[in-house]
Amino acid sequence: MSPTPLAYFGGEFIPANEAKVGIMTHALHYGTAVFEGIRCNWNEEEEKLFIFRPLDHFKRLAEGASILRMKLPHTPEELVRLTVELVERSGYREDMYIRPLAYKSALRVANLKLHELDDDLTIIGVPFGSYIDVPVVRCMTASWRRIDETMMPPRVKLSAGYVNSILAKTDAVLAGFDEAIFLNNDGKVAEGSGENLFVVKDGALVTPPLTANILPGITRSCVMQMAKDELGIETVERPIGRAELYLADEVFLTGTAAHVTPMGELDHRLIGDGKGGPITKSIQDLYFKAIRGALPKYRDWCVEVIPAPLAKV
Ligand code: PMP
């Protein structure tokens, strides 16, 4: 029997389906919350789970919390320790997704002053397989623009901001595509609904800069480091025009959930031969090994956990 998903909630570990909030919760009405998505990868040979770069995720969570004027009850280091305990207690022996959420928990429906609202934090761990279920994605340029920093910060994972991603992703999927690509308010390429984006042209690797209204992705930083250290390719961060994607040799998306995924097509135009290219493949291979602790050089990106033989609550 599969273990029950657990949540760290109210200072204890309980079955996630017993962790409840009230209908008046501020975050439910206004999206006043910040979250993270962390992968925890099962390594069958070692019989261990590897939580991938949790400290970096919790540091980004803390940045979002500070923008929302929240007082997180734990430091990022303590949150890593709580996550290890959650994973250990859960007892899964398969890939997991960890969802920390810091939210305005005050039961106040008509108050727009962050400094008057209490907050709370939960961490949920669920089994999780692939996020994108095709090897090569077909994409559409979104008619929605990426949220601009002058409206709401896109560099942290604010819950309200994800309505932007959800509108774009939904439209793309209903139009028969796998993923949406956002342009920013300047009309330059920003990112996917839940992924950063890289372009390969004549052996060079290019990605939009952090000022393009993108999320500073943790996978993005892994890719930049491994491309440099393992393939000798330095990534150039610069504004990218839409047509550069049509004319690229390769384009790929990166994200915790999406891993490294080649883009085969954008707006009905094939990218390269439409099947993904060799540089994408090399980076993808390295990344898949790194996230399961299989590359000794990058093992410190992972926090190892031996799951409890039986789930204990
Ligand atoms: N951009 C957006 C909008 C995202 O939601 C994500 C997923 N967190 C990413 C990029 C990739 O970030 P990361 O590699 O840290 O998961």
GROMACS .gro file of C-alpha atoms and ligand atoms in nm:
model
  329
    1MET     CA    1   0.000   0.000   0.000
    2SER     CA    2   0.130   0.343  -0.094
    3PRO     CA    3   0.206   0.576   0.198
    4THR     CA    4  -0.031   0.867   0.267
    5PRO     CA    5   0.106   1.208   0.165
    6LEU     CA    6   0.216   1.401   0.473
    7ALA     CA    7   0.222   1.772   0.547
    8TYR     CA    8   0.420   1.974   0.795
    9PHE     CA    9   0.134   2.189   0.923
   10GLY     CA   10   0.076   2.371   1.251
   11GLY     CA   11   0.421   2.264   1.369
   12GLU     CA   12   0.365   1.890   1.325
   13PHE     CA   13   0.366   1.618   1.061
   14ILE     CA   14   0.012   1.505   0.979
   15PRO     CA   15  -0.166   1.337   0.684
   16ALA     CA   16  -0.198   1.608   0.417
   17ASN     CA   17  -0.572   1.548   0.380
   18GLU     CA   18  -0.619   1.644   0.745
   19ALA     CA   19  -0.439   1.980   0.705
   20LYS     CA   20  -0.723   2.230   0.658
   21VAL     CA   21  -0.759   2.609   0.638
   22GLY     CA   22  -1.074   2.819   0.672
   23ILE     CA   23  -1.282   2.981   0.398
   24MET     CA   24  -1.188   3.331   0.523
   25THR     CA   25  -0.813   3.271   0.474
   26HIS     CA   26  -0.662   3.583   0.316
   27ALA     CA   27  -0.437   3.389   0.075
   28LEU     CA   28  -0.736   3.203  -0.067
   29HIS     CA   29  -0.900   3.533  -0.166
   30TYR     CA   30  -0.599   3.732  -0.284
   31GLY     CA   31  -0.321   3.488  -0.365
   32THR     CA   32  -0.110   3.639  -0.086
   33ALA     CA   33   0.123   3.343  -0.066
   34VAL     CA   34   0.459   3.232  -0.193
   35PHE     CA   35   0.556   2.878  -0.278
   36GLU     CA   36   0.835   2.656  -0.404
   37GLY     CA   37   0.853   2.337  -0.604
   38ILE     CA   38   1.133   2.101  -0.508
   39ARG     CA   39   1.202   1.761  -0.654
   40CYS     CA   40   1.314   1.466  -0.454
   41ASN     CA   41   1.451   1.188  -0.675
   42TRP     CA   42   1.461   0.815  -0.599
   43ASN     CA   43   1.792   0.642  -0.669
   44GLU     CA   44   1.711   0.272  -0.700
   45GLU     CA   45   2.075   0.157  -0.682
   46GLU     CA   46   2.149   0.340  -0.359
   47GLU     CA   47   1.794   0.299  -0.221
   48LYS     CA   48   1.793   0.666  -0.125
   49LEU     CA   49   1.603   0.979  -0.213
   50PHE     CA   50   1.795   1.286  -0.325
   51ILE     CA   51   1.635   1.623  -0.250
   52PHE     CA   52   1.766   1.857  -0.517
   53ARG     CA   53   1.908   2.195  -0.409
   54PRO     CA   54   1.654   2.246  -0.129
   55LEU     CA   55   1.850   2.528   0.035
   56ASP     CA   56   1.839   2.735  -0.286
   57HIS     CA   57   1.465   2.681  -0.308
   58PHE     CA   58   1.412   2.786   0.054
   59LYS     CA   59   1.628   3.096   0.005
   60ARG     CA   60   1.405   3.195  -0.288
   61LEU     CA   61   1.098   3.124  -0.070
   62ALA     CA   62   1.241   3.353   0.199
   63GLU     CA   63   1.289   3.630  -0.059
   64GLY     CA   64   0.926   3.603  -0.165
   65ALA     CA   65   0.815   3.596   0.198
   66SER     CA   66   1.008   3.915   0.268
   67ILE     CA   67   0.838   4.089  -0.026
   68LEU     CA   68   0.504   3.985   0.124
   69ARG     CA   69   0.623   4.109   0.467
   70MET     CA   70   0.595   3.764   0.621
   71LYS     CA   71   0.787   3.649   0.924
   72LEU     CA   72   0.884   3.294   0.835
   73PRO     CA   73   0.901   3.081   1.152
   74HIS     CA   74   1.218   2.905   1.028
   75THR     CA   75   1.544   2.986   0.851
   76PRO     CA   76   1.608   2.826   0.509
   77GLU     CA   77   1.848   2.581   0.680
   78GLU     CA   78   1.579   2.478   0.931
   79LEU     CA   79   1.330   2.437   0.647
   80VAL     CA   80   1.572   2.196   0.477
   81ARG     CA   81   1.588   1.993   0.800
   82LEU     CA   82   1.207   1.985   0.825
   83THR     CA   83   1.187   1.873   0.462
   84VAL     CA   84   1.434   1.591   0.526
   85GLU     CA   85   1.216   1.478   0.816
   86LEU     CA   86   0.900   1.500   0.603
   87VAL     CA   87   1.058   1.289   0.328
   88GLU     CA   88   1.197   1.039   0.578
   89ARG     CA   89   0.864   0.998   0.755
   90SER     CA   90   0.665   0.978   0.431
   91GLY     CA   91   0.835   0.652   0.336
   92TYR     CA   92   0.802   0.688  -0.042
   93ARG     CA   93   1.048   0.493  -0.252
   94GLU     CA   94   0.974   0.685  -0.570
   95ASP     CA   95   1.019   1.038  -0.705
   96MET     CA   96   0.846   1.306  -0.500
   97TYR     CA   97   0.751   1.670  -0.532
   98ILE     CA   98   0.785   1.892  -0.227
   99ARG     CA   99   0.560   2.196  -0.206
  100PRO     CA  100   0.646   2.453   0.063
  101LEU     CA  101   0.385   2.728   0.090
  102ALA     CA  102   0.402   3.039   0.307
  103TYR     CA  103   0.067   3.212   0.315
  104LYS     CA  104  -0.129   3.491   0.477
  105SER     CA  105  -0.338   3.280   0.710
  106ALA     CA  106  -0.531   3.565   0.872
  107LEU     CA  107  -0.906   3.510   0.855
  108ARG     CA  108  -0.961   3.864   0.720
  109VAL     CA  109  -1.141   3.899   0.390
  110ALA     CA  110  -1.143   4.279   0.348
  111ASN     CA  111  -0.795   4.391   0.445
  112LEU     CA  112  -0.528   4.485   0.192
  113LYS     CA  113  -0.252   4.572   0.443
  114LEU     CA  114   0.014   4.303   0.452
  115HIS     CA  115   0.155   4.428   0.781
  116GLU     CA  116  -0.173   4.358   0.960
  117LEU     CA  117  -0.203   3.996   0.846
  118ASP     CA  118  -0.067   3.685   1.020
  119ASP     CA  119   0.105   3.422   0.816
  120ASP     CA  120   0.178   3.051   0.834
  121LEU     CA  121   0.384   2.790   0.658
  122THR     CA  122   0.323   2.438   0.536
  123ILE     CA  123   0.533   2.181   0.349
  124ILE     CA  124   0.362   1.902   0.156
  125GLY     CA  125   0.528   1.595  -0.001
  126VAL     CA  126   0.355   1.396  -0.275
  127PRO     CA  127   0.466   1.126  -0.520
  128PHE     CA  128   0.537   1.279  -0.860
  129GLY     CA  129   0.637   1.150  -1.199
  130SER     CA  130   0.691   1.346  -1.517
  131TYR     CA  131   0.548   1.695  -1.559
  132ILE     CA  132   0.583   1.712  -1.936
  133ASP     CA  133   0.485   1.378  -2.083
  134VAL     CA  134   0.633   1.420  -2.431
  135PRO     CA  135   1.006   1.401  -2.517
  136VAL     CA  136   0.997   1.716  -2.733
  137VAL     CA  137   0.752   2.001  -2.674
  138ARG     CA  138   0.543   2.193  -2.926
  139CYS     CA  139   0.501   2.551  -2.811
  140MET     CA  140   0.294   2.857  -2.881
  141THR     CA  141   0.383   3.220  -2.812
  142ALA     CA  142   0.134   3.331  -2.546
  143SER     CA  143  -0.102   3.618  -2.619
  144TRP     CA  144  -0.056   3.709  -2.251
  145ARG     CA  145   0.261   3.901  -2.165
  146ARG     CA  146   0.480   3.793  -1.872
  147ILE     CA  147   0.395   3.990  -1.556
  148ASP     CA  148   0.618   4.295  -1.539
  149GLU     CA  149   0.826   4.383  -1.235
  150THR     CA  150   0.641   4.719  -1.225
  151MET     CA  151   0.321   4.527  -1.150
  152MET     CA  152   0.423   4.227  -0.942
  153PRO     CA  153   0.770   4.074  -0.896
  154PRO     CA  154   0.819   3.776  -1.130
  155ARG     CA  155   1.150   3.679  -0.965
  156VAL     CA  156   0.981   3.501  -0.673
  157LYS     CA  157   0.703   3.247  -0.683
  158LEU     CA  158   0.407   3.455  -0.564
  159SER     CA  159   0.087   3.252  -0.582
  160ALA     CA  160  -0.112   3.539  -0.736
  161GLY     CA  161   0.149   3.570  -1.011
  162TYR     CA  162   0.083   3.215  -1.124
  163VAL     CA  163  -0.256   3.318  -1.264
  164ASN     CA  164  -0.043   3.469  -1.542
  165SER     CA  165   0.123   3.131  -1.609
  166ILE     CA  166  -0.203   2.940  -1.573
  167LEU     CA  167  -0.385   3.157  -1.831
  168ALA     CA  168  -0.103   3.111  -2.081
  169LYS     CA  169  -0.058   2.736  -2.022
  170THR     CA  170  -0.433   2.669  -2.043
  171ASP     CA  171  -0.467   2.860  -2.371
  172ALA     CA  172  -0.168   2.677  -2.520
  173VAL     CA  173  -0.294   2.332  -2.423
  174LEU     CA  174  -0.650   2.405  -2.542
  175ALA     CA  175  -0.499   2.518  -2.873
  176GLY     CA  176  -0.326   2.181  -2.906
  177PHE     CA  177   0.025   2.279  -2.788
  178ASP     CA  178   0.226   2.149  -2.493
  179GLU     CA  179   0.357   2.476  -2.352
  180ALA     CA  180   0.327   2.856  -2.376
  181ILE     CA  181   0.620   3.093  -2.426
  182PHE     CA  182   0.586   3.439  -2.277
  183LEU     CA  183   0.715   3.761  -2.425
  184ASN     CA  184   0.775   4.036  -2.169
  185ASN     CA  185   0.640   4.389  -2.181
  186ASP     CA  186   0.932   4.490  -2.405
  187GLY     CA  187   0.829   4.224  -2.656
  188LYS     CA  188   1.140   4.015  -2.584
  189VAL     CA  189   1.134   3.644  -2.502
  190ALA     CA  190   1.090   3.581  -2.129
  191GLU     CA  191   1.022   3.216  -2.040
  192GLY     CA  192   0.772   2.933  -2.044
  193SER     CA  193   0.473   2.918  -1.808
  194GLY     CA  194   0.685   2.717  -1.564
  195GLU     CA  195   1.029   2.699  -1.727
  196ASN     CA  196   1.326   2.911  -1.826
  197LEU     CA  197   1.441   2.903  -2.186
  198PHE     CA  198   1.777   2.860  -2.363
  199VAL     CA  199   1.869   2.906  -2.730
  200VAL     CA  200   2.155   2.730  -2.909
  201LYS     CA  201   2.287   2.902  -3.223
  202ASP     CA  202   2.616   2.817  -3.396
  203GLY     CA  203   2.738   2.638  -3.082
  204ALA     CA  204   2.666   2.938  -2.853
  205LEU     CA  205   2.420   2.922  -2.562
  206VAL     CA  206   2.196   3.224  -2.498
  207THR     CA  207   1.929   3.286  -2.233
  208PRO     CA  208   1.724   3.592  -2.132
  209PRO     CA  209   1.873   3.799  -1.847
  210LEU     CA  210   1.709   3.816  -1.503
  211THR     CA  211   1.584   4.166  -1.594
  212ALA     CA  212   1.363   4.013  -1.867
  213ASN     CA  213   1.094   3.942  -1.603
  214ILE     CA  214   1.190   3.580  -1.558
  215LEU     CA  215   1.213   3.361  -1.251
  216PRO     CA  216   1.582   3.308  -1.160
  217GLY     CA  217   1.551   2.935  -1.206
  218ILE     CA  218   1.759   2.690  -1.007
  219THR     CA  219   1.767   2.453  -1.304
  220ARG     CA  220   1.879   2.750  -1.518
  221SER     CA  221   2.176   2.804  -1.289
  222CYS     CA  222   2.263   2.428  -1.295
  223VAL     CA  223   2.254   2.432  -1.675
  224MET     CA  224   2.476   2.740  -1.696
  225GLN     CA  225   2.730   2.585  -1.459
  226MET     CA  226   2.737   2.242  -1.624
  227ALA     CA  227   2.748   2.385  -1.979
  228LYS     CA  228   3.056   2.584  -1.877
  229ASP     CA  229   3.235   2.323  -1.668
  230GLU     CA  230   3.148   2.006  -1.861
  231LEU     CA  231   3.099   2.128  -2.219
  232GLY     CA  232   3.313   2.443  -2.217
  233ILE     CA  233   3.018   2.658  -2.329
  234GLU     CA  234   2.972   2.993  -2.156
  235THR     CA  235   2.606   3.111  -2.152
  236VAL     CA  236   2.538   3.463  -2.278
  237GLU     CA  237   2.256   3.643  -2.095
  238ARG     CA  238   2.095   3.896  -2.328
  239PRO     CA  239   1.751   4.002  -2.457
  240ILE     CA  240   1.620   3.755  -2.716
  241GLY     CA  241   1.380   3.840  -3.000
  242ARG     CA  242   1.095   3.608  -3.091
  243ALA     CA  243   1.225   3.529  -3.440
  244GLU     CA  244   1.557   3.415  -3.291
  245LEU     CA  245   1.369   3.117  -3.155
  246TYR     CA  246   1.230   3.029  -3.500
  247LEU     CA  247   1.581   3.046  -3.645
  248ALA     CA  248   1.768   2.876  -3.361
  249ASP     CA  249   1.955   2.547  -3.404
  250GLU     CA  250   1.810   2.426  -3.073
  251VAL     CA  251   1.582   2.566  -2.802
  252PHE     CA  252   1.523   2.397  -2.468
  253LEU     CA  253   1.324   2.464  -2.153
  254THR     CA  254   1.449   2.414  -1.798
  255GLY     CA  255   1.268   2.378  -1.468
  256THR     CA  256   1.243   2.168  -1.156
  257ALA     CA  257   0.927   2.000  -1.284
  258ALA     CA  258   1.012   2.010  -1.657
  259HIS     CA  259   1.381   1.911  -1.620
  260VAL     CA  260   1.566   1.991  -1.947
  261THR     CA  261   1.319   1.951  -2.233
  262PRO     CA  262   1.382   2.024  -2.601
  263MET     CA  263   1.142   2.249  -2.792
  264GLY     CA  264   1.069   2.100  -3.132
  265GLU     CA  265   0.831   2.358  -3.264
  266LEU     CA  266   0.715   2.714  -3.195
  267ASP     CA  267   0.408   2.871  -3.357
  268HIS     CA  268   0.403   2.596  -3.624
  269ARG     CA  269   0.770   2.652  -3.718
  270LEU     CA  270   1.016   2.367  -3.670
  271ILE     CA  271   1.321   2.441  -3.459
  272GLY     CA  272   1.618   2.269  -3.622
  273ASP     CA  273   1.488   1.929  -3.737
  274GLY     CA  274   1.213   1.947  -3.474
  275LYS     CA  275   1.358   1.660  -3.269
  276GLY     CA  276   1.592   1.842  -3.029
  277GLY     CA  277   1.965   1.877  -3.087
  278PRO     CA  278   2.300   1.746  -2.957
  279ILE     CA  279   2.379   2.026  -2.708
  280THR     CA  280   2.035   1.992  -2.549
  281LYS     CA  281   2.093   1.616  -2.528
  282SER     CA  282   2.434   1.654  -2.360
  283ILE     CA  283   2.296   1.898  -2.102
  284GLN     CA  284   1.989   1.682  -2.044
  285ASP     CA  285   2.205   1.373  -1.981
  286LEU     CA  286   2.424   1.558  -1.731
  287TYR     CA  287   2.123   1.707  -1.553
  288PHE     CA  288   1.941   1.373  -1.520
  289LYS     CA  289   2.248   1.222  -1.355
  290ALA     CA  290   2.306   1.520  -1.125
  291ILE     CA  291   1.952   1.520  -0.982
  292ARG     CA  292   1.982   1.156  -0.871
  293GLY     CA  293   2.319   1.209  -0.705
  294ALA     CA  294   2.497   1.014  -0.981
  295LEU     CA  295   2.762   1.280  -1.059
  296PRO     CA  296   3.014   1.294  -0.770
  297LYS     CA  297   3.121   1.647  -0.868
  298TYR     CA  298   2.766   1.777  -0.820
  299ARG     CA  299   2.666   1.554  -0.530
  300ASP     CA  300   2.657   1.854  -0.296
  301TRP     CA  301   2.353   1.981  -0.488
  302CYS     CA  302   2.164   1.690  -0.331
  303VAL     CA  303   2.053   1.618   0.024
  304GLU     CA  304   2.028   1.240   0.077
  305VAL     CA  305   1.742   1.079   0.263
  306ILE     CA  306   1.682   0.717   0.353
  307PRO     CA  307   1.304   0.676   0.366
  308ALA     CA  308   1.146   0.514   0.672
  309PRO     CA  309   1.060   0.147   0.602
  310LEU     CA  310   0.694   0.222   0.683
  311ALA     CA  311   0.537   0.565   0.685
  312LYS     CA  312   0.518   0.697   1.039
  313VAL     CA  313   0.313   0.999   1.134
  314PMP     N1  314   0.996   3.008  -1.461
  314PMP     C1  315   0.878   2.988  -1.400
  314PMP     C2  316   0.767   3.084  -1.427
  314PMP     C3  317   0.860   2.878  -1.316
  314PMP     O1  318   0.743   2.857  -1.255
  314PMP     C4  319   0.966   2.788  -1.295
  314PMP     C5  320   0.948   2.669  -1.206
  314PMP     N2  321   0.981   2.697  -1.072
  314PMP     C6  322   1.089   2.814  -1.360
  314PMP     C7  323   1.100   2.924  -1.443
  314PMP     C8  324   1.208   2.725  -1.339
  314PMP     O2  325   1.260   2.746  -1.210
  314PMP     P1  326   1.336   2.629  -1.133
  314PMP     O3  327   1.439   2.580  -1.225
  314PMP     O4  328   1.391   2.695  -1.012
  314PMP     O5  329   1.233   2.526  -1.101
   0.00000   0.00000   0.00000
